[in-house]
């Protein structure tokens, strides 16, 4: 379910998305696909991470998963209600599943991922009636900056 936003919530979302973009830049500097994520609770940063599957030799080390792992360790609980996950790029199927299992309340992402996005692009998993937790989502926050970072990364590799 996509939420409508006020100018105040958009400003908040942009603040946190800038933090996620910083994480994505860290990933790019490590030659990882530049995706960044931050998890926020009560207006405070709970966890931040970036893509690390190459450096960790772990196919599940996506930015979202790494941030959820950090937060779960901090809270000493795999459930993370009352949180908002900010991600620079629309999450894949694995990451959507993880945020549902973690009970994240809100997902905010920047740019769509046309090949494997599991929120609006290829699948609409958060709208699936079989899920036992419903997370709301907001898309398009700083989408141009998020998309440009990804495009520049892949352009430099070709």
mmCIF file with all atom_site columns, C-alpha atoms in Angstrom:
data_model
loop_
_atom_site.group_PDB
_atom_site.id
_atom_site.type_symbol
_atom_site.label_atom_id
_atom_site.label_alt_id
_atom_site.label_comp_id
_atom_site.label_asym_id
_atom_site.label_entity_id
_atom_site.label_seq_id
_atom_site.pdbx_PDB_ins_code
_atom_site.Cartn_x
_atom_site.Cartn_y
_atom_site.Cartn_z
_atom_site.occupancy
_atom_site.B_iso_or_equiv
_atom_site.pdbx_formal_charge
_atom_site.auth_seq_id
_atom_site.auth_comp_id
_atom_site.auth_asym_id
_atom_site.auth_atom_id
_atom_site.pdbx_PDB_model_num
ATOM 1   C CA . UNK A 1 1   ? 0.000  0.000   0.000   1.00 0.00 ? 1   UNK A CA 1
ATOM 2   C CA . UNK A 1 2   ? 1.608  3.242   -1.129  1.00 0.00 ? 2   UNK A CA 1
ATOM 3   C CA . UNK A 1 3   ? 1.212  6.134   1.305   1.00 0.00 ? 3   UNK A CA 1
ATOM 4   C CA . UNK A 1 4   ? 0.491  9.739   0.373   1.00 0.00 ? 4   UNK A CA 1
ATOM 5   C CA . UNK A 1 5   ? 2.974  12.245  1.760   1.00 0.00 ? 5   UNK A CA 1
ATOM 6   C CA . UNK A 1 6   ? 2.923  15.771  3.192   1.00 0.00 ? 6   UNK A CA 1
ATOM 7   C CA . UNK A 1 7   ? 5.717  18.281  2.619   1.00 0.00 ? 7   UNK A CA 1
ATOM 8   C CA . UNK A 1 8   ? 6.943  17.590  6.171   1.00 0.00 ? 8   UNK A CA 1
ATOM 9   C CA . UNK A 1 9   ? 7.176  13.837  5.661   1.00 0.00 ? 9   UNK A CA 1
ATOM 10  C CA . UNK A 1 10  ? 8.809  14.317  2.256   1.00 0.00 ? 10  UNK A CA 1
ATOM 11  C CA . UNK A 1 11  ? 11.508 16.481  3.876   1.00 0.00 ? 11  UNK A CA 1
ATOM 12  C CA . UNK A 1 12  ? 12.059 13.773  6.512   1.00 0.00 ? 12  UNK A CA 1
ATOM 13  C CA . UNK A 1 13  ? 12.244 11.092  3.859   1.00 0.00 ? 13  UNK A CA 1
ATOM 14  C CA . UNK A 1 14  ? 14.754 13.135  1.841   1.00 0.00 ? 14  UNK A CA 1
ATOM 15  C CA . UNK A 1 15  ? 16.967 13.573  4.917   1.00 0.00 ? 15  UNK A CA 1
ATOM 16  C CA . UNK A 1 16  ? 17.145 9.824   5.526   1.00 0.00 ? 16  UNK A CA 1
ATOM 17  C CA . UNK A 1 17  ? 17.478 8.997   1.835   1.00 0.00 ? 17  UNK A CA 1
ATOM 18  C CA . UNK A 1 18  ? 20.570 11.198  1.730   1.00 0.00 ? 18  UNK A CA 1
ATOM 19  C CA . UNK A 1 19  ? 21.995 8.973   4.468   1.00 0.00 ? 19  UNK A CA 1
ATOM 20  C CA . UNK A 1 20  ? 21.162 5.913   2.366   1.00 0.00 ? 20  UNK A CA 1
ATOM 21  C CA . UNK A 1 21  ? 22.850 7.548   -0.633  1.00 0.00 ? 21  UNK A CA 1
ATOM 22  C CA . UNK A 1 22  ? 26.015 7.984   1.456   1.00 0.00 ? 22  UNK A CA 1
ATOM 23  C CA . UNK A 1 23  ? 25.905 4.264   2.173   1.00 0.00 ? 23  UNK A CA 1
ATOM 24  C CA . UNK A 1 24  ? 25.457 3.565   -1.539  1.00 0.00 ? 24  UNK A CA 1
ATOM 25  C CA . UNK A 1 25  ? 28.536 5.657   -2.294  1.00 0.00 ? 25  UNK A CA 1
ATOM 26  C CA . UNK A 1 26  ? 30.488 3.531   0.199   1.00 0.00 ? 26  UNK A CA 1
ATOM 27  C CA . UNK A 1 27  ? 29.383 0.438   -1.700  1.00 0.00 ? 27  UNK A CA 1
ATOM 28  C CA . UNK A 1 28  ? 30.508 1.961   -4.984  1.00 0.00 ? 28  UNK A CA 1
ATOM 29  C CA . UNK A 1 29  ? 33.907 2.858   -3.507  1.00 0.00 ? 29  UNK A CA 1
ATOM 30  C CA . UNK A 1 30  ? 34.281 -0.846  -2.600  1.00 0.00 ? 30  UNK A CA 1
ATOM 31  C CA . UNK A 1 31  ? 33.293 -1.845  -6.155  1.00 0.00 ? 31  UNK A CA 1
ATOM 32  C CA . UNK A 1 32  ? 29.967 -3.200  -4.926  1.00 0.00 ? 32  UNK A CA 1
ATOM 33  C CA . UNK A 1 33  ? 26.691 -2.347  -6.677  1.00 0.00 ? 33  UNK A CA 1
ATOM 34  C CA . UNK A 1 34  ? 25.822 1.052   -5.132  1.00 0.00 ? 34  UNK A CA 1
ATOM 35  C CA . UNK A 1 35  ? 22.801 0.344   -2.982  1.00 0.00 ? 35  UNK A CA 1
ATOM 36  C CA . UNK A 1 36  ? 22.504 1.842   0.479   1.00 0.00 ? 36  UNK A CA 1
ATOM 37  C CA . UNK A 1 37  ? 20.001 1.381   3.274   1.00 0.00 ? 37  UNK A CA 1
ATOM 38  C CA . UNK A 1 38  ? 19.253 2.957   6.627   1.00 0.00 ? 38  UNK A CA 1
ATOM 39  C CA . UNK A 1 39  ? 16.758 1.809   9.224   1.00 0.00 ? 39  UNK A CA 1
ATOM 40  C CA . UNK A 1 40  ? 15.127 4.476   11.373  1.00 0.00 ? 40  UNK A CA 1
ATOM 41  C CA . UNK A 1 41  ? 13.074 4.192   14.566  1.00 0.00 ? 41  UNK A CA 1
ATOM 42  C CA . UNK A 1 42  ? 11.485 7.105   16.404  1.00 0.00 ? 42  UNK A CA 1
ATOM 43  C CA . UNK A 1 43  ? 13.286 9.599   14.183  1.00 0.00 ? 43  UNK A CA 1
ATOM 44  C CA . UNK A 1 44  ? 16.714 8.155   15.028  1.00 0.00 ? 44  UNK A CA 1
ATOM 45  C CA . UNK A 1 45  ? 19.145 6.072   13.035  1.00 0.00 ? 45  UNK A CA 1
ATOM 46  C CA . UNK A 1 46  ? 19.039 2.454   14.155  1.00 0.00 ? 46  UNK A CA 1
ATOM 47  C CA . UNK A 1 47  ? 21.248 0.860   11.474  1.00 0.00 ? 47  UNK A CA 1
ATOM 48  C CA . UNK A 1 48  ? 22.974 1.728   8.209   1.00 0.00 ? 48  UNK A CA 1
ATOM 49  C CA . UNK A 1 49  ? 24.621 -0.435  5.593   1.00 0.00 ? 49  UNK A CA 1
ATOM 50  C CA . UNK A 1 50  ? 25.397 -0.918  1.932   1.00 0.00 ? 50  UNK A CA 1
ATOM 51  C CA . UNK A 1 51  ? 25.679 -3.770  -0.524  1.00 0.00 ? 51  UNK A CA 1
ATOM 52  C CA . UNK A 1 52  ? 28.450 -6.213  0.422   1.00 0.00 ? 52  UNK A CA 1
ATOM 53  C CA . UNK A 1 53  ? 27.840 -9.539  -1.366  1.00 0.00 ? 53  UNK A CA 1
ATOM 54  C CA . UNK A 1 54  ? 31.179 -9.458  -3.216  1.00 0.00 ? 54  UNK A CA 1
ATOM 55  C CA . UNK A 1 55  ? 33.389 -8.484  -0.272  1.00 0.00 ? 55  UNK A CA 1
ATOM 56  C CA . UNK A 1 56  ? 31.598 -10.815 2.150   1.00 0.00 ? 56  UNK A CA 1
ATOM 57  C CA . UNK A 1 57  ? 31.247 -13.593 -0.407  1.00 0.00 ? 57  UNK A CA 1
ATOM 58  C CA . UNK A 1 58  ? 27.614 -13.762 0.642   1.00 0.00 ? 58  UNK A CA 1
ATOM 59  C CA . UNK A 1 59  ? 24.740 -13.573 -1.863  1.00 0.00 ? 59  UNK A CA 1
ATOM 60  C CA . UNK A 1 60  ? 22.405 -12.371 0.899   1.00 0.00 ? 60  UNK A CA 1
ATOM 61  C CA . UNK A 1 61  ? 24.569 -9.393  1.930   1.00 0.00 ? 61  UNK A CA 1
ATOM 62  C CA . UNK A 1 62  ? 22.320 -6.822  0.270   1.00 0.00 ? 62  UNK A CA 1
ATOM 63  C CA . UNK A 1 63  ? 22.147 -3.379  1.879   1.00 0.00 ? 63  UNK A CA 1
ATOM 64  C CA . UNK A 1 64  ? 18.649 -4.009  3.267   1.00 0.00 ? 64  UNK A CA 1
ATOM 65  C CA . UNK A 1 65  ? 19.550 -7.381  4.787   1.00 0.00 ? 65  UNK A CA 1
ATOM 66  C CA . UNK A 1 66  ? 22.708 -5.997  6.377   1.00 0.00 ? 66  UNK A CA 1
ATOM 67  C CA . UNK A 1 67  ? 20.802 -3.095  7.951   1.00 0.00 ? 67  UNK A CA 1
ATOM 68  C CA . UNK A 1 68  ? 18.112 -5.468  9.268   1.00 0.00 ? 68  UNK A CA 1
ATOM 69  C CA . UNK A 1 69  ? 20.806 -7.734  10.730  1.00 0.00 ? 69  UNK A CA 1
ATOM 70  C CA . UNK A 1 70  ? 22.482 -4.807  12.504  1.00 0.00 ? 70  UNK A CA 1
ATOM 71  C CA . UNK A 1 71  ? 19.206 -3.563  13.936  1.00 0.00 ? 71  UNK A CA 1
ATOM 72  C CA . UNK A 1 72  ? 18.197 -7.045  15.077  1.00 0.00 ? 72  UNK A CA 1
ATOM 73  C CA . UNK A 1 73  ? 21.466 -7.346  16.986  1.00 0.00 ? 73  UNK A CA 1
ATOM 74  C CA . UNK A 1 74  ? 20.996 -3.919  18.562  1.00 0.00 ? 74  UNK A CA 1
ATOM 75  C CA . UNK A 1 75  ? 17.417 -4.662  19.596  1.00 0.00 ? 75  UNK A CA 1
ATOM 76  C CA . UNK A 1 76  ? 18.187 -8.291  20.398  1.00 0.00 ? 76  UNK A CA 1
ATOM 77  C CA . UNK A 1 77  ? 15.086 -9.248  18.442  1.00 0.00 ? 77  UNK A CA 1
ATOM 78  C CA . UNK A 1 78  ? 14.487 -10.270 14.851  1.00 0.00 ? 78  UNK A CA 1
ATOM 79  C CA . UNK A 1 79  ? 11.217 -8.331  14.885  1.00 0.00 ? 79  UNK A CA 1
ATOM 80  C CA . UNK A 1 80  ? 11.636 -4.633  14.163  1.00 0.00 ? 80  UNK A CA 1
ATOM 81  C CA . UNK A 1 81  ? 8.199  -3.019  14.491  1.00 0.00 ? 81  UNK A CA 1
ATOM 82  C CA . UNK A 1 82  ? 8.009  0.747   14.510  1.00 0.00 ? 82  UNK A CA 1
ATOM 83  C CA . UNK A 1 83  ? 10.789 1.097   11.942  1.00 0.00 ? 83  UNK A CA 1
ATOM 84  C CA . UNK A 1 84  ? 11.184 2.638   8.517   1.00 0.00 ? 84  UNK A CA 1
ATOM 85  C CA . UNK A 1 85  ? 13.635 1.202   6.002   1.00 0.00 ? 85  UNK A CA 1
ATOM 86  C CA . UNK A 1 86  ? 15.120 3.671   3.495   1.00 0.00 ? 86  UNK A CA 1
ATOM 87  C CA . UNK A 1 87  ? 16.731 2.116   0.417   1.00 0.00 ? 87  UNK A CA 1
ATOM 88  C CA . UNK A 1 88  ? 18.177 3.836   -2.626  1.00 0.00 ? 88  UNK A CA 1
ATOM 89  C CA . UNK A 1 89  ? 16.801 1.232   -5.064  1.00 0.00 ? 89  UNK A CA 1
ATOM 90  C CA . UNK A 1 90  ? 13.565 -0.768  -5.060  1.00 0.00 ? 90  UNK A CA 1
ATOM 91  C CA . UNK A 1 91  ? 14.202 -3.999  -3.119  1.00 0.00 ? 91  UNK A CA 1
ATOM 92  C CA . UNK A 1 92  ? 14.379 -7.455  -4.649  1.00 0.00 ? 92  UNK A CA 1
ATOM 93  C CA . UNK A 1 93  ? 12.219 -10.419 -3.651  1.00 0.00 ? 93  UNK A CA 1
ATOM 94  C CA . UNK A 1 94  ? 14.646 -11.571 -0.945  1.00 0.00 ? 94  UNK A CA 1
ATOM 95  C CA . UNK A 1 95  ? 14.826 -8.154  0.678   1.00 0.00 ? 95  UNK A CA 1
ATOM 96  C CA . UNK A 1 96  ? 11.063 -7.606  0.585   1.00 0.00 ? 96  UNK A CA 1
ATOM 97  C CA . UNK A 1 97  ? 10.628 -10.983 2.274   1.00 0.00 ? 97  UNK A CA 1
ATOM 98  C CA . UNK A 1 98  ? 13.145 -10.032 4.953   1.00 0.00 ? 98  UNK A CA 1
ATOM 99  C CA . UNK A 1 99  ? 11.500 -6.700  5.738   1.00 0.00 ? 99  UNK A CA 1
ATOM 100 C CA . UNK A 1 100 ? 8.107  -8.423  5.977   1.00 0.00 ? 100 UNK A CA 1
ATOM 101 C CA . UNK A 1 101 ? 9.481  -11.060 8.370   1.00 0.00 ? 101 UNK A CA 1
ATOM 102 C CA . UNK A 1 102 ? 11.159 -8.312  10.413  1.00 0.00 ? 102 UNK A CA 1
ATOM 103 C CA . UNK A 1 103 ? 7.823  -6.463  10.644  1.00 0.00 ? 103 UNK A CA 1
ATOM 104 C CA . UNK A 1 104 ? 9.196  -3.195  9.250   1.00 0.00 ? 104 UNK A CA 1
ATOM 105 C CA . UNK A 1 105 ? 6.301  -0.696  9.163   1.00 0.00 ? 105 UNK A CA 1
ATOM 106 C CA . UNK A 1 106 ? 7.344  1.453   6.211   1.00 0.00 ? 106 UNK A CA 1
ATOM 107 C CA . UNK A 1 107 ? 9.636  1.043   3.216   1.00 0.00 ? 107 UNK A CA 1
ATOM 108 C CA . UNK A 1 108 ? 10.862 4.180   1.453   1.00 0.00 ? 108 UNK A CA 1
ATOM 109 C CA . UNK A 1 109 ? 12.861 3.720   -1.724  1.00 0.00 ? 109 UNK A CA 1
ATOM 110 C CA . UNK A 1 110 ? 14.395 6.035   -4.282  1.00 0.00 ? 110 UNK A CA 1
ATOM 111 C CA . UNK A 1 111 ? 14.542 4.614   -7.794  1.00 0.00 ? 111 UNK A CA 1
ATOM 112 C CA . UNK A 1 112 ? 12.688 1.698   -9.280  1.00 0.00 ? 112 UNK A CA 1
ATOM 113 C CA . UNK A 1 113 ? 14.578 -1.444  -10.244 1.00 0.00 ? 113 UNK A CA 1
ATOM 114 C CA . UNK A 1 114 ? 12.983 -2.417  -13.565 1.00 0.00 ? 114 UNK A CA 1
ATOM 115 C CA . UNK A 1 115 ? 14.608 -5.856  -13.797 1.00 0.00 ? 115 UNK A CA 1
ATOM 116 C CA . UNK A 1 116 ? 14.080 -7.289  -10.335 1.00 0.00 ? 116 UNK A CA 1
ATOM 117 C CA . UNK A 1 117 ? 12.122 -4.793  -8.253  1.00 0.00 ? 117 UNK A CA 1
ATOM 118 C CA . UNK A 1 118 ? 9.635  -6.652  -6.074  1.00 0.00 ? 118 UNK A CA 1
ATOM 119 C CA . UNK A 1 119 ? 7.500  -3.742  -4.866  1.00 0.00 ? 119 UNK A CA 1
ATOM 120 C CA . UNK A 1 120 ? 6.178  -2.096  -8.050  1.00 0.00 ? 120 UNK A CA 1
ATOM 121 C CA . UNK A 1 121 ? 8.373  -2.965  -11.037 1.00 0.00 ? 121 UNK A CA 1
ATOM 122 C CA . UNK A 1 122 ? 8.260  -6.739  -11.581 1.00 0.00 ? 122 UNK A CA 1
ATOM 123 C CA . UNK A 1 123 ? 6.239  -7.920  -8.612  1.00 0.00 ? 123 UNK A CA 1
ATOM 124 C CA . UNK A 1 124 ? 3.970  -6.253  -6.097  1.00 0.00 ? 124 UNK A CA 1
ATOM 125 C CA . UNK A 1 125 ? 4.849  -8.376  -3.095  1.00 0.00 ? 125 UNK A CA 1
ATOM 126 C CA . UNK A 1 126 ? 3.805  -5.839  -0.463  1.00 0.00 ? 126 UNK A CA 1
ATOM 127 C CA . UNK A 1 127 ? 0.295  -5.982  -1.924  1.00 0.00 ? 127 UNK A CA 1
ATOM 128 C CA . UNK A 1 128 ? 0.139  -9.792  -1.768  1.00 0.00 ? 128 UNK A CA 1
ATOM 129 C CA . UNK A 1 129 ? -2.781 -10.965 0.384   1.00 0.00 ? 129 UNK A CA 1
ATOM 130 C CA . UNK A 1 130 ? -0.938 -14.101 1.522   1.00 0.00 ? 130 UNK A CA 1
ATOM 131 C CA . UNK A 1 131 ? 1.583  -12.126 3.593   1.00 0.00 ? 131 UNK A CA 1
ATOM 132 C CA . UNK A 1 132 ? 1.001  -12.057 7.337   1.00 0.00 ? 132 UNK A CA 1
ATOM 133 C CA . UNK A 1 133 ? 2.427  -8.525  7.708   1.00 0.00 ? 133 UNK A CA 1
ATOM 134 C CA . UNK A 1 134 ? 1.569  -5.481  5.652   1.00 0.00 ? 134 UNK A CA 1
ATOM 135 C CA . UNK A 1 135 ? 4.277  -2.879  5.197   1.00 0.00 ? 135 UNK A CA 1
ATOM 136 C CA . UNK A 1 136 ? 3.382  0.424   3.587   1.00 0.00 ? 136 UNK A CA 1
ATOM 137 C CA . UNK A 1 137 ? 5.738  1.982   1.047   1.00 0.00 ? 137 UNK A CA 1
ATOM 138 C CA . UNK A 1 138 ? 6.701  5.298   -0.483  1.00 0.00 ? 138 UNK A CA 1
ATOM 139 C CA . UNK A 1 139 ? 8.628  5.431   -3.736  1.00 0.00 ? 139 UNK A CA 1
ATOM 140 C CA . UNK A 1 140 ? 10.490 8.095   -5.653  1.00 0.00 ? 140 UNK A CA 1
ATOM 141 C CA . UNK A 1 141 ? 12.313 9.928   -2.851  1.00 0.00 ? 141 UNK A CA 1
ATOM 142 C CA . UNK A 1 142 ? 15.428 11.477  -4.465  1.00 0.00 ? 142 UNK A CA 1
ATOM 143 C CA . UNK A 1 143 ? 14.871 9.032   -7.303  1.00 0.00 ? 143 UNK A CA 1
ATOM 144 C CA . UNK A 1 144 ? 17.022 10.956  -9.790  1.00 0.00 ? 144 UNK A CA 1
ATOM 145 C CA . UNK A 1 145 ? 20.045 10.925  -7.475  1.00 0.00 ? 145 UNK A CA 1
ATOM 146 C CA . UNK A 1 146 ? 19.541 7.246   -6.665  1.00 0.00 ? 146 UNK A CA 1
ATOM 147 C CA . UNK A 1 147 ? 19.164 6.250   -10.320 1.00 0.00 ? 147 UNK A CA 1
ATOM 148 C CA . UNK A 1 148 ? 22.097 8.396   -11.421 1.00 0.00 ? 148 UNK A CA 1
ATOM 149 C CA . UNK A 1 149 ? 24.438 6.755   -8.916  1.00 0.00 ? 149 UNK A CA 1
ATOM 150 C CA . UNK A 1 150 ? 23.479 3.320   -10.222 1.00 0.00 ? 150 UNK A CA 1
ATOM 151 C CA . UNK A 1 151 ? 23.709 4.352   -13.884 1.00 0.00 ? 151 UNK A CA 1
ATOM 152 C CA . UNK A 1 152 ? 27.125 5.965   -13.408 1.00 0.00 ? 152 UNK A CA 1
ATOM 153 C CA . UNK A 1 153 ? 28.419 2.854   -11.651 1.00 0.00 ? 153 UNK A CA 1
ATOM 154 C CA . UNK A 1 154 ? 27.410 0.537   -14.473 1.00 0.00 ? 154 UNK A CA 1
ATOM 155 C CA . UNK A 1 155 ? 28.434 2.994   -17.196 1.00 0.00 ? 155 UNK A CA 1
ATOM 156 C CA . UNK A 1 156 ? 31.962 3.061   -15.713 1.00 0.00 ? 156 UNK A CA 1
ATOM 157 C CA . UNK A 1 157 ? 32.111 -0.732  -15.796 1.00 0.00 ? 157 UNK A CA 1
ATOM 158 C CA . UNK A 1 158 ? 31.276 -1.018  -19.496 1.00 0.00 ? 158 UNK A CA 1
#
